[in-house]
Coordinates of N, CA, C and O in Angstrom, one line a residue:
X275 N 157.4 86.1 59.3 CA 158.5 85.2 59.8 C 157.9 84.2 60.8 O 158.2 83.0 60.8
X276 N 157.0 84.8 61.7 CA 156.3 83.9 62.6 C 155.4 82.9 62.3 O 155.3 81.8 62.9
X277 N 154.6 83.3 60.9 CA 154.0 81.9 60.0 C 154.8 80.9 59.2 O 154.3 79.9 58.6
X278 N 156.3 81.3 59.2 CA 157.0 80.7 58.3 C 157.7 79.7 59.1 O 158.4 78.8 58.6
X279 N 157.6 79.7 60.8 CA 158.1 79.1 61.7 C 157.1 77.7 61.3 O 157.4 76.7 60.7
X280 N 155.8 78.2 61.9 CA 154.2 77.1 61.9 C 154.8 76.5 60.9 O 155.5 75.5 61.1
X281 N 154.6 77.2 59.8 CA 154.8 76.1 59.0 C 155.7 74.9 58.7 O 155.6 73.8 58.3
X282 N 156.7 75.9 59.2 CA 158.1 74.7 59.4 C 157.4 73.5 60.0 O 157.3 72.5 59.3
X283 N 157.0 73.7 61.4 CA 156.5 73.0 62.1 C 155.7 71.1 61.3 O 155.8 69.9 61.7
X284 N 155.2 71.7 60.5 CA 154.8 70.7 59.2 C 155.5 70.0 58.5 O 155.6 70.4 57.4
X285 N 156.1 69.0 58.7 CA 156.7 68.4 58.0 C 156.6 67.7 56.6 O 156.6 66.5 56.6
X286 N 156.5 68.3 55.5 CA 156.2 68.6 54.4 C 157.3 69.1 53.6 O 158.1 70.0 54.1
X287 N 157.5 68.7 52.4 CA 158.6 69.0 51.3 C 158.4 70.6 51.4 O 157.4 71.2 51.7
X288 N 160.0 71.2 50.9 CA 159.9 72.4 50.7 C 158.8 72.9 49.8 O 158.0 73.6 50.4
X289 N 158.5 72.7 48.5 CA 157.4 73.2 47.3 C 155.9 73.5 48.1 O 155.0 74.4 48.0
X290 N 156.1 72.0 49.2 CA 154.4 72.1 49.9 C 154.7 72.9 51.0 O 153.7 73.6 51.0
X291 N 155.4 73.4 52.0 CA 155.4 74.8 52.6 C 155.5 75.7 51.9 O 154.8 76.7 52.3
X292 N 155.9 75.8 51.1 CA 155.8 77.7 50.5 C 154.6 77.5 49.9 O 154.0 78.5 49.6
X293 N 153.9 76.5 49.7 CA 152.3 76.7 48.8 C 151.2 77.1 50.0 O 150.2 77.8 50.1
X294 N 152.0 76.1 50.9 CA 151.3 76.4 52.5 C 151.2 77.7 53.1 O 150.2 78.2 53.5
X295 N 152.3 78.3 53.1 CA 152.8 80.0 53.1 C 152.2 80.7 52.5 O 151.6 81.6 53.0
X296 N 152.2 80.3 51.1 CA 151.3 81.7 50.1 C 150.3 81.2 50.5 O 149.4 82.0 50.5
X297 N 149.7 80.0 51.0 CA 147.5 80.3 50.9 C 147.1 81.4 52.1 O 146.4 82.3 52.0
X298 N 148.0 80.8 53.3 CA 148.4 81.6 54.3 C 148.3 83.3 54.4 O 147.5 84.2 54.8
X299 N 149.6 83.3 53.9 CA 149.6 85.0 53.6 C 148.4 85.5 52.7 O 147.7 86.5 53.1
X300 N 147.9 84.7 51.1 CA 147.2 85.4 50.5 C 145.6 85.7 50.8 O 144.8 86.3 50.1
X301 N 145.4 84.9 52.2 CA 144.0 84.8 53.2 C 144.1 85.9 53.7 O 143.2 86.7 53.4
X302 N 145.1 86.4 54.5 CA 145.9 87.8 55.5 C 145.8 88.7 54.7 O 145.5 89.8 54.9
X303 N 146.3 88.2 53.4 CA 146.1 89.9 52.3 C 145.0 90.1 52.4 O 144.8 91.3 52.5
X304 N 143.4 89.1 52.4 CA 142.6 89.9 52.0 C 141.9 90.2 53.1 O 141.0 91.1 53.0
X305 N 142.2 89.5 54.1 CA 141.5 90.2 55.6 C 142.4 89.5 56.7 O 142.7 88.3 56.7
X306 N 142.9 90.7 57.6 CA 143.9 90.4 58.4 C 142.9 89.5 59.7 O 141.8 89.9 60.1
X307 N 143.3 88.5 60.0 CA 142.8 87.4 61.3 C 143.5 87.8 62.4 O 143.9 86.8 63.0
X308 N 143.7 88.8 62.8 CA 143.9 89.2 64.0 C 142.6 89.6 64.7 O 141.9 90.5 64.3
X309 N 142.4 88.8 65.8 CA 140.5 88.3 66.3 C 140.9 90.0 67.6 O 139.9 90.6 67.9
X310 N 141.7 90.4 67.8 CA 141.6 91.6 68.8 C 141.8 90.3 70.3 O 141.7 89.1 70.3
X311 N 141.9 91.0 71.2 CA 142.5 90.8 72.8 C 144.1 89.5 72.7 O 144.5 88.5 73.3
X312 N 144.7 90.4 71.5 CA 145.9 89.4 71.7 C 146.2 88.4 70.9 O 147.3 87.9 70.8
X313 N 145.0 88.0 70.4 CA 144.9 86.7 69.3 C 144.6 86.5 67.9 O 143.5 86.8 67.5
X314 N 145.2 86.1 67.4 CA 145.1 85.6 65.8 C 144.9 84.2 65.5 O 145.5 83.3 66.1
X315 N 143.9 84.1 64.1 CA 143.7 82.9 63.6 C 144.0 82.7 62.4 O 143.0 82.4 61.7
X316 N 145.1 82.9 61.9 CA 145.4 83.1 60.2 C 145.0 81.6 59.8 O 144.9 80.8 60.7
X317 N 144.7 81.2 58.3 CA 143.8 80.2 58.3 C 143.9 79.7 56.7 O 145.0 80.0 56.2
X318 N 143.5 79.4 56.3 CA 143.5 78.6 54.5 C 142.9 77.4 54.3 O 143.0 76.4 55.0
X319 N 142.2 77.5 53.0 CA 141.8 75.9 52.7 C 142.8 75.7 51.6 O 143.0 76.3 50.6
X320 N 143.5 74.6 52.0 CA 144.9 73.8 51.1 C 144.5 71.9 51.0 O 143.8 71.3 51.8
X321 N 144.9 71.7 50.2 CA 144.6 70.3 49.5 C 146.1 69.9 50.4 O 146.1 68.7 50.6
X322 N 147.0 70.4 50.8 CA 148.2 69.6 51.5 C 147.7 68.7 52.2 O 148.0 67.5 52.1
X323 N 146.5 69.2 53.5 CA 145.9 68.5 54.5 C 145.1 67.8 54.2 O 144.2 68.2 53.5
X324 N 145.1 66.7 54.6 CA 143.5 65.5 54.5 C 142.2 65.9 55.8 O 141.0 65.7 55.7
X325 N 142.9 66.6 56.8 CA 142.0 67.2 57.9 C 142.2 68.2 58.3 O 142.7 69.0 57.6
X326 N 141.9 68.4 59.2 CA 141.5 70.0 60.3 C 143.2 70.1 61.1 O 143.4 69.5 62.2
X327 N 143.9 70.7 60.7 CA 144.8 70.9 61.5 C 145.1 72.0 62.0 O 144.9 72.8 61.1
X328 N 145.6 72.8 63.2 CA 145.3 73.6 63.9 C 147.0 73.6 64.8 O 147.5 72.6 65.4
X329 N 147.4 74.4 64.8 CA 148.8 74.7 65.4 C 149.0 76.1 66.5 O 149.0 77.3 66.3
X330 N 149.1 75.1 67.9 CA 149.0 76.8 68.3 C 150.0 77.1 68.8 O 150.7 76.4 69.6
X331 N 150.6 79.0 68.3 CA 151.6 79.3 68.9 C 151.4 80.2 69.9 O 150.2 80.5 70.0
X332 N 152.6 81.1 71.0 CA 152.5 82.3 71.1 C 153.8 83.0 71.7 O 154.8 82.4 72.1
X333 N 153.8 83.8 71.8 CA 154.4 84.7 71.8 C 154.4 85.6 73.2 O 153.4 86.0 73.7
X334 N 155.1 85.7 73.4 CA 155.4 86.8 75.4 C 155.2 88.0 75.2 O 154.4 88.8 75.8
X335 N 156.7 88.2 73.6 CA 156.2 89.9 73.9 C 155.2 90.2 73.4 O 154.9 91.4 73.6
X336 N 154.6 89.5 72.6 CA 153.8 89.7 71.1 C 154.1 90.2 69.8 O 155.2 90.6 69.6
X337 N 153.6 90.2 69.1 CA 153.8 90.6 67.3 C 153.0 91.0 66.9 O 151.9 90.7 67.4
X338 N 153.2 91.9 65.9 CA 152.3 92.9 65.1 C 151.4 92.0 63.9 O 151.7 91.3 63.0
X339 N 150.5 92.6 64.3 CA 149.5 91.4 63.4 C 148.3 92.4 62.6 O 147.6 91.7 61.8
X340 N 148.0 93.8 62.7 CA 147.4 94.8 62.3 C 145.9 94.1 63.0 O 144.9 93.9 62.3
X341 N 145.8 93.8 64.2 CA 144.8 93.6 65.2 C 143.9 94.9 64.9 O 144.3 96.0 64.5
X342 N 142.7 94.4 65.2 CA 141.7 95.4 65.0 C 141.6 96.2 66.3 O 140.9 97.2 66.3
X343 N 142.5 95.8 67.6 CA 142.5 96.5 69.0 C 143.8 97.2 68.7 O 143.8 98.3 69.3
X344 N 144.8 97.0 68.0 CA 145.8 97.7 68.1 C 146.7 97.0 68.4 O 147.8 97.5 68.2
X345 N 146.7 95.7 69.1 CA 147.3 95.3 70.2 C 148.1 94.4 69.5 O 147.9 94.1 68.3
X346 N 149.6 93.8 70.5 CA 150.5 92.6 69.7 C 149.7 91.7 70.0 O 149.0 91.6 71.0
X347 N 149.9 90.8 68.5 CA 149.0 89.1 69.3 C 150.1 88.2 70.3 O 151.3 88.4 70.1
X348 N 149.9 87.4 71.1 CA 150.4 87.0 71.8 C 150.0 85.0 71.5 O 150.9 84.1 71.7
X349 N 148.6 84.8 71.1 CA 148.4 83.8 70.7 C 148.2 83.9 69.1 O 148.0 84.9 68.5
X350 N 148.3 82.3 68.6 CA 148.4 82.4 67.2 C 147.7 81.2 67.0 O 148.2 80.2 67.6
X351 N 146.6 81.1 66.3 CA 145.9 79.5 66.2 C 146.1 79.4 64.9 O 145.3 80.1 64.2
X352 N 146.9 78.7 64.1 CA 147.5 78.5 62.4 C 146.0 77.3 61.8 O 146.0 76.1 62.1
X353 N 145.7 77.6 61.5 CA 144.4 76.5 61.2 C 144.2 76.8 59.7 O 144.1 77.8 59.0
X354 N 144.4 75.0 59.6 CA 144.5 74.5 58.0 C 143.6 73.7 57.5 O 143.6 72.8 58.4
X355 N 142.6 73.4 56.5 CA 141.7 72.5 56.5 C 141.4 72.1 54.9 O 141.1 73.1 54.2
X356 N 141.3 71.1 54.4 CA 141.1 70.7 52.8 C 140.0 71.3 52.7 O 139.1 71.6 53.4
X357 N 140.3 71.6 51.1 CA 139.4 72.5 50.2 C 138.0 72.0 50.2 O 137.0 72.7 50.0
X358 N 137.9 70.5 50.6 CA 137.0 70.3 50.6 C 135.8 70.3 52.0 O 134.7 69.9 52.0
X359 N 136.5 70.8 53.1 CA 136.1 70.9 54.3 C 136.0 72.4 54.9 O 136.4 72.6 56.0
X360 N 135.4 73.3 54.1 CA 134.8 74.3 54.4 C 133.6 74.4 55.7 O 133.6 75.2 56.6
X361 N 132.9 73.6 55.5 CA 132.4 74.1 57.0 C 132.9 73.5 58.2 O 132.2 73.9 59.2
X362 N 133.9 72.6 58.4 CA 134.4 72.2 59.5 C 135.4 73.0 60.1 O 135.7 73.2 61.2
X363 N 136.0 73.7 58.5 CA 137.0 74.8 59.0 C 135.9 76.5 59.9 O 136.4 77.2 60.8
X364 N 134.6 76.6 59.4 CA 134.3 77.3 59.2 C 133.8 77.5 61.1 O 133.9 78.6 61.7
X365 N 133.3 75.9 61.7 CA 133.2 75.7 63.1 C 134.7 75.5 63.6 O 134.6 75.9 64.8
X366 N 135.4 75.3 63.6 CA 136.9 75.5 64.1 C 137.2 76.9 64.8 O 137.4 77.2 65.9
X367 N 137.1 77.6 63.7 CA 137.3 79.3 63.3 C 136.3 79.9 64.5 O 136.8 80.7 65.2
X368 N 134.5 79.5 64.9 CA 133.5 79.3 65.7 C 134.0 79.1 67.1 O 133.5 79.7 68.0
X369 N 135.2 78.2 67.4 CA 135.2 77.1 68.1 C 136.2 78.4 69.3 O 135.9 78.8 70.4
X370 N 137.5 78.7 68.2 CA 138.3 79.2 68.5 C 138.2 80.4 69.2 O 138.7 80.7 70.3
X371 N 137.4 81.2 68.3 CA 137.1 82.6 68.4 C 136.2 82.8 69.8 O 136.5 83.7 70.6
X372 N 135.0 81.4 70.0 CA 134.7 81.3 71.8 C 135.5 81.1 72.6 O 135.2 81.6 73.7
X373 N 136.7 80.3 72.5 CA 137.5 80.2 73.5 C 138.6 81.3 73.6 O 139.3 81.3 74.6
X374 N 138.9 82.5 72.6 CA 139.4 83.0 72.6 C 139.2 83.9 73.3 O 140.1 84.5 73.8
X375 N 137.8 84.4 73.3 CA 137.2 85.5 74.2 C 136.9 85.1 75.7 O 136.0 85.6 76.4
X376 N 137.6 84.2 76.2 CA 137.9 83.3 77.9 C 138.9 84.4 78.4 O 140.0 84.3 77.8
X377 N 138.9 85.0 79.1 CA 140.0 85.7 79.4 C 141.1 85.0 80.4 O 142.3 85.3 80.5
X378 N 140.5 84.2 81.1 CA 141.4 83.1 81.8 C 141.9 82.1 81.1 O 143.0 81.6 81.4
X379 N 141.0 81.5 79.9 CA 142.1 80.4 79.3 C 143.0 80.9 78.3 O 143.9 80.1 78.0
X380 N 142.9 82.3 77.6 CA 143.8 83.0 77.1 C 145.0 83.2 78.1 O 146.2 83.0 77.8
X381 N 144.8 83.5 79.0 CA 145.9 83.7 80.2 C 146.7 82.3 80.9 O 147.7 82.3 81.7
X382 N 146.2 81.3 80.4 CA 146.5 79.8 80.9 C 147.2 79.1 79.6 O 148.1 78.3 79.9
X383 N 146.9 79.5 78.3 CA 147.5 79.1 77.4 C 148.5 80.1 76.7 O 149.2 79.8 75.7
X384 N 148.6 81.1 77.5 CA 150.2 82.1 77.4 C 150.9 81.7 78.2 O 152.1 81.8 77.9
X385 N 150.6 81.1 79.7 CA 152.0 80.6 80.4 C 151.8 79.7 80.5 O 151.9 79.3 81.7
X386 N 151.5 78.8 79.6 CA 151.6 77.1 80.0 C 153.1 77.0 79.9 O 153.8 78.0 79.6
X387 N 153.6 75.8 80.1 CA 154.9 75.5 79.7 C 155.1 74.3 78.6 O 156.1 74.4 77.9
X388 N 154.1 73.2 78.4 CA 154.2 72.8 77.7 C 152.6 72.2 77.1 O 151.6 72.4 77.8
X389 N 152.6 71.6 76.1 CA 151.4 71.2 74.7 C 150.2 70.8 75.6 O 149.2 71.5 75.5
X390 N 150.3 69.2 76.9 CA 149.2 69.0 77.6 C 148.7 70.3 78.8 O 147.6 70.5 79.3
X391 N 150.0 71.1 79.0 CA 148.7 72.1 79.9 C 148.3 73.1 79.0 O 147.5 73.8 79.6
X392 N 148.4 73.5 78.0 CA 147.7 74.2 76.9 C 146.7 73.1 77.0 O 145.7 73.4 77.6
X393 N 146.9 71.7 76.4 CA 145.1 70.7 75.6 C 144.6 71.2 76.8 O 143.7 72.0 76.5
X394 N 144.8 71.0 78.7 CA 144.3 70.7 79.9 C 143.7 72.5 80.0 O 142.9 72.6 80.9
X395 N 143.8 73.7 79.3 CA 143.1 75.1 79.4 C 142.1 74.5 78.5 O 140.9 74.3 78.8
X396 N 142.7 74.2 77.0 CA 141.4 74.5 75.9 C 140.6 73.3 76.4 O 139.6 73.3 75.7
X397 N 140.4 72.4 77.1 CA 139.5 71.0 77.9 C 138.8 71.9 79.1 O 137.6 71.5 79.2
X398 N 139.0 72.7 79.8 CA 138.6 73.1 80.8 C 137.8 74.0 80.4 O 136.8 74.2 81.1
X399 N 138.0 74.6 78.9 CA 137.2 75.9 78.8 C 135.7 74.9 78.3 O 135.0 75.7 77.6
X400 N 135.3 74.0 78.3 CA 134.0 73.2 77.5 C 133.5 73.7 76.2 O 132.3 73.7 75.8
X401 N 134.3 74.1 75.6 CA 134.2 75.0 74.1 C 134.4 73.6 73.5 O 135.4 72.9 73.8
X402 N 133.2 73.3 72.3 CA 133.2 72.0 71.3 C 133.8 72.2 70.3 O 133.7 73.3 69.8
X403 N 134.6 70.9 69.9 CA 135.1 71.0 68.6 C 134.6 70.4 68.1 O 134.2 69.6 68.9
X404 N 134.1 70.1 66.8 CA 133.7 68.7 66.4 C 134.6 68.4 65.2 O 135.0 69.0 64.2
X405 N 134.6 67.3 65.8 CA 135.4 66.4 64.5 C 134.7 65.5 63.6 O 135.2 64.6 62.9
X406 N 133.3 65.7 63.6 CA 132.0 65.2 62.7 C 131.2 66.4 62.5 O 131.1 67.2 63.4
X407 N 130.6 66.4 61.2 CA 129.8 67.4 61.3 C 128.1 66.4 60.5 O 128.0 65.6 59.6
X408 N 127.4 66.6 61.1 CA 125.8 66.4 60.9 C 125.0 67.3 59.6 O 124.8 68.5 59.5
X409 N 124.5 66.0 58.5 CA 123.4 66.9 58.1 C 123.4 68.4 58.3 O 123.9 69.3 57.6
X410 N 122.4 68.5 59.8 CA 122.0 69.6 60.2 C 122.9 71.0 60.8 O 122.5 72.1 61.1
X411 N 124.2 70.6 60.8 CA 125.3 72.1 60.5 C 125.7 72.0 59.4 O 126.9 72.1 59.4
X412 N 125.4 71.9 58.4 CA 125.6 71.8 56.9 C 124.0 72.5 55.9 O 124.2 73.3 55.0
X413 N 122.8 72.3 56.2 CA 121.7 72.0 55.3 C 121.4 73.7 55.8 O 121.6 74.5 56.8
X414 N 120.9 73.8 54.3 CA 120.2 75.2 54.3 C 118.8 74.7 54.5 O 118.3 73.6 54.3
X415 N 118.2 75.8 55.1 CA 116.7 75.6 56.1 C 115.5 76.5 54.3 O 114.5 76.2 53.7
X416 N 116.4 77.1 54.2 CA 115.6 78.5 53.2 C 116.7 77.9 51.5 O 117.7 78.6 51.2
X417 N 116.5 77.4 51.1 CA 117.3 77.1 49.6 C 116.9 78.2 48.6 O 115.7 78.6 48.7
X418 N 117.7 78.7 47.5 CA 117.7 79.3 46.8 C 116.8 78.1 45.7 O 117.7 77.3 45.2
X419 N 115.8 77.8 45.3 CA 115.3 77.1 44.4 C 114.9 77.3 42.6 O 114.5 78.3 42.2
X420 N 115.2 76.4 41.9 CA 114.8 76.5 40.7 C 113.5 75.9 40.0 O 113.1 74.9 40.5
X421 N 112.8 76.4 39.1 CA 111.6 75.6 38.5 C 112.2 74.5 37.4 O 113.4 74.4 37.1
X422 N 111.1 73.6 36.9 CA 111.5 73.1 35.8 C 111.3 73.6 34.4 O 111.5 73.1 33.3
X423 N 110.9 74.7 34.8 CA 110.2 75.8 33.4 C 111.4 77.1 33.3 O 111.2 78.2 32.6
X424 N 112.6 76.9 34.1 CA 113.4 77.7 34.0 C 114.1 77.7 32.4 O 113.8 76.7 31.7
X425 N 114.7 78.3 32.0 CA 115.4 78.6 30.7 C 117.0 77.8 31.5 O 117.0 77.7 32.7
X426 N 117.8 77.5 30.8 CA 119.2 77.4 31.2 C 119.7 78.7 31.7 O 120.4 78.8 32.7
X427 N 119.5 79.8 30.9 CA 119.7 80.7 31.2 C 120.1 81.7 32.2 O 120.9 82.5 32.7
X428 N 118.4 80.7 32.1 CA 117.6 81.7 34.1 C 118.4 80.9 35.3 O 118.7 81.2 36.5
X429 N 118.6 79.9 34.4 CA 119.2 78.7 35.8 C 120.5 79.3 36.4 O 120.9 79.6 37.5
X430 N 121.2 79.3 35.1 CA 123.0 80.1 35.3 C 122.9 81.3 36.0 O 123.8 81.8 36.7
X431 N 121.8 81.8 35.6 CA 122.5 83.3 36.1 C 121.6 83.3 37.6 O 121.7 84.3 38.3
X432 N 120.7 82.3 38.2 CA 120.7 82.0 39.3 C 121.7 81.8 40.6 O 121.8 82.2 41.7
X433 N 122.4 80.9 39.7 CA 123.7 80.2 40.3 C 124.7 80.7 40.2 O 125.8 80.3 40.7
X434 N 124.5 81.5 39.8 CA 125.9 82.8 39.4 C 125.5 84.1 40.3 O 126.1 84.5 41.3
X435 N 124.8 84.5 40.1 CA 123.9 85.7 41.0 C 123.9 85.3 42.6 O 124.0 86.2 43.5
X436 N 123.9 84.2 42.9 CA 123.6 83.3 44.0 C 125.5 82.7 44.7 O 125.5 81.8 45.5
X437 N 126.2 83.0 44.3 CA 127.3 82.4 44.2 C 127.0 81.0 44.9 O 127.3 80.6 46.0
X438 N 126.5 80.3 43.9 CA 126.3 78.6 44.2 C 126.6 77.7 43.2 O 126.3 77.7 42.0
X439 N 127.2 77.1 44.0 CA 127.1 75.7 42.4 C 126.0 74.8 42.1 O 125.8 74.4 40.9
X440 N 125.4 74.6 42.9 CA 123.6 74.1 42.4 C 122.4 73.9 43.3 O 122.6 73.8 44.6
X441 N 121.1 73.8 42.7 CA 120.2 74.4 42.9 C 119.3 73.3 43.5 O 119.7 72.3 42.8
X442 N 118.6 72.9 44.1 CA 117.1 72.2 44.0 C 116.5 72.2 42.9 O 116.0 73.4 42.8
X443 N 116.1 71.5 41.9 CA 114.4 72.4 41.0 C 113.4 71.6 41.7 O 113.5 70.4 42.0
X444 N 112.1 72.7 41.9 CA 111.1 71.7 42.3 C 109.8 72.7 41.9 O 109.7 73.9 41.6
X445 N 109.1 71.8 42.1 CA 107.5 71.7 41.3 C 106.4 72.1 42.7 O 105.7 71.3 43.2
X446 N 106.5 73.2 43.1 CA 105.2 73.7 43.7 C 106.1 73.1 45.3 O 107.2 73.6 45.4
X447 N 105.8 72.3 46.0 CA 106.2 71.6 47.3 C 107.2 70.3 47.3 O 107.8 69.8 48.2
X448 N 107.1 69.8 45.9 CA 108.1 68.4 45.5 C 109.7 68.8 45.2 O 109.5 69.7 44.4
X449 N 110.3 68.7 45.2 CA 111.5 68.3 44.8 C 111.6 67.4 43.8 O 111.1 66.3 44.0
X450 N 112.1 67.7 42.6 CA 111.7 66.7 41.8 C 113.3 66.7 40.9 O 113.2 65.9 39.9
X451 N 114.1 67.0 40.9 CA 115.6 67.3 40.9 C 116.2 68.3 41.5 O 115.7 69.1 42.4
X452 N 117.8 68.3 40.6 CA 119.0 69.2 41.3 C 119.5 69.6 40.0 O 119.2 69.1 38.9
X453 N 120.4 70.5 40.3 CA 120.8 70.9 38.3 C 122.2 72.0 39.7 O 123.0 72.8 39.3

């Protein structure tokens, strides 16, 4: 009921909140985001959003969220991000999870009263967000690589074995394509 609020919160056609809802819940089905000391980050990659959206709620008395402490969550960080922005969602999730473990700006963003003295805790705590990501938070250091003497075969079941969609091929120290 409490994510069906968030969602509200979105101003979006009915069809695109409930699609918003089910990615929602069917993320929680497969691992509950309740982060423990009170806080949850329920989360989805949905094509609704063009960017990183992030909604925070909470709650006094708390809600049952099957927390790995046991505990009601009390904060709720609803974080949404296009299918195509997996690792920005991925530093968000990063971002959150450090400032959630603040035990004073968790305590500053349960009695704020309103949106800027919540922004004025999560600014205080110097926890980065980034709203660019670099090459270098993105690039594998170690790549799963292919030859050019591979079979198709060998290549697929690389990339399958590997859950990747593609490969380097290279020749001794060159790079000499991608497949």
């Amino acid at each position: 009921e409490l994510l069906e609020r968030y969602v509200d919160v979105m101003q979006l056609p009915a069809p695109a909140k409930e699609q918003l809802f089910t990615a929602v819940m069917e993320r929680e089905k497969s691992q509950a985001t309740a982060y423990g000391k009170e806080v949850a980050f329920p989360h989805a990659r949905v094509d609704l959003v063009t960017d990183l959206t992030i909604i925070i709620g909470r709650s006094l008395e708390g809600v049952e969220f099957n927390a790995t402490d046991w505990k009601k969550v009390k904060l709720i960080f609803l974080i949404l991000a296009p299918k195509t922005k997996n690792t920005l969602l991925l530093q968000a999730l990063g971002s959150i999870a450090e400032l959630s473990s603040m035990k004073e700006i968790r305590a500053a963003i349960t009695v704020a009263h309103d949106a800027d003295t919540i922004w004025r805790a999560i600014d205080s705590s110097d926890v980065e967000f980034k709203d660019t990501i670099a090459a270098e938070d993105v690039m594998i250091t170690d790549p799963i690589c292919a030859t050019p003497t591979m079979t198709m075969k060998e290549a697929s079941d690389l990339l399958f074995h590997n859950n990747v969609e593609g490969v380097p091929v290279v020749k001794g120290q060159k790079l000499i394509g991608e497949i």
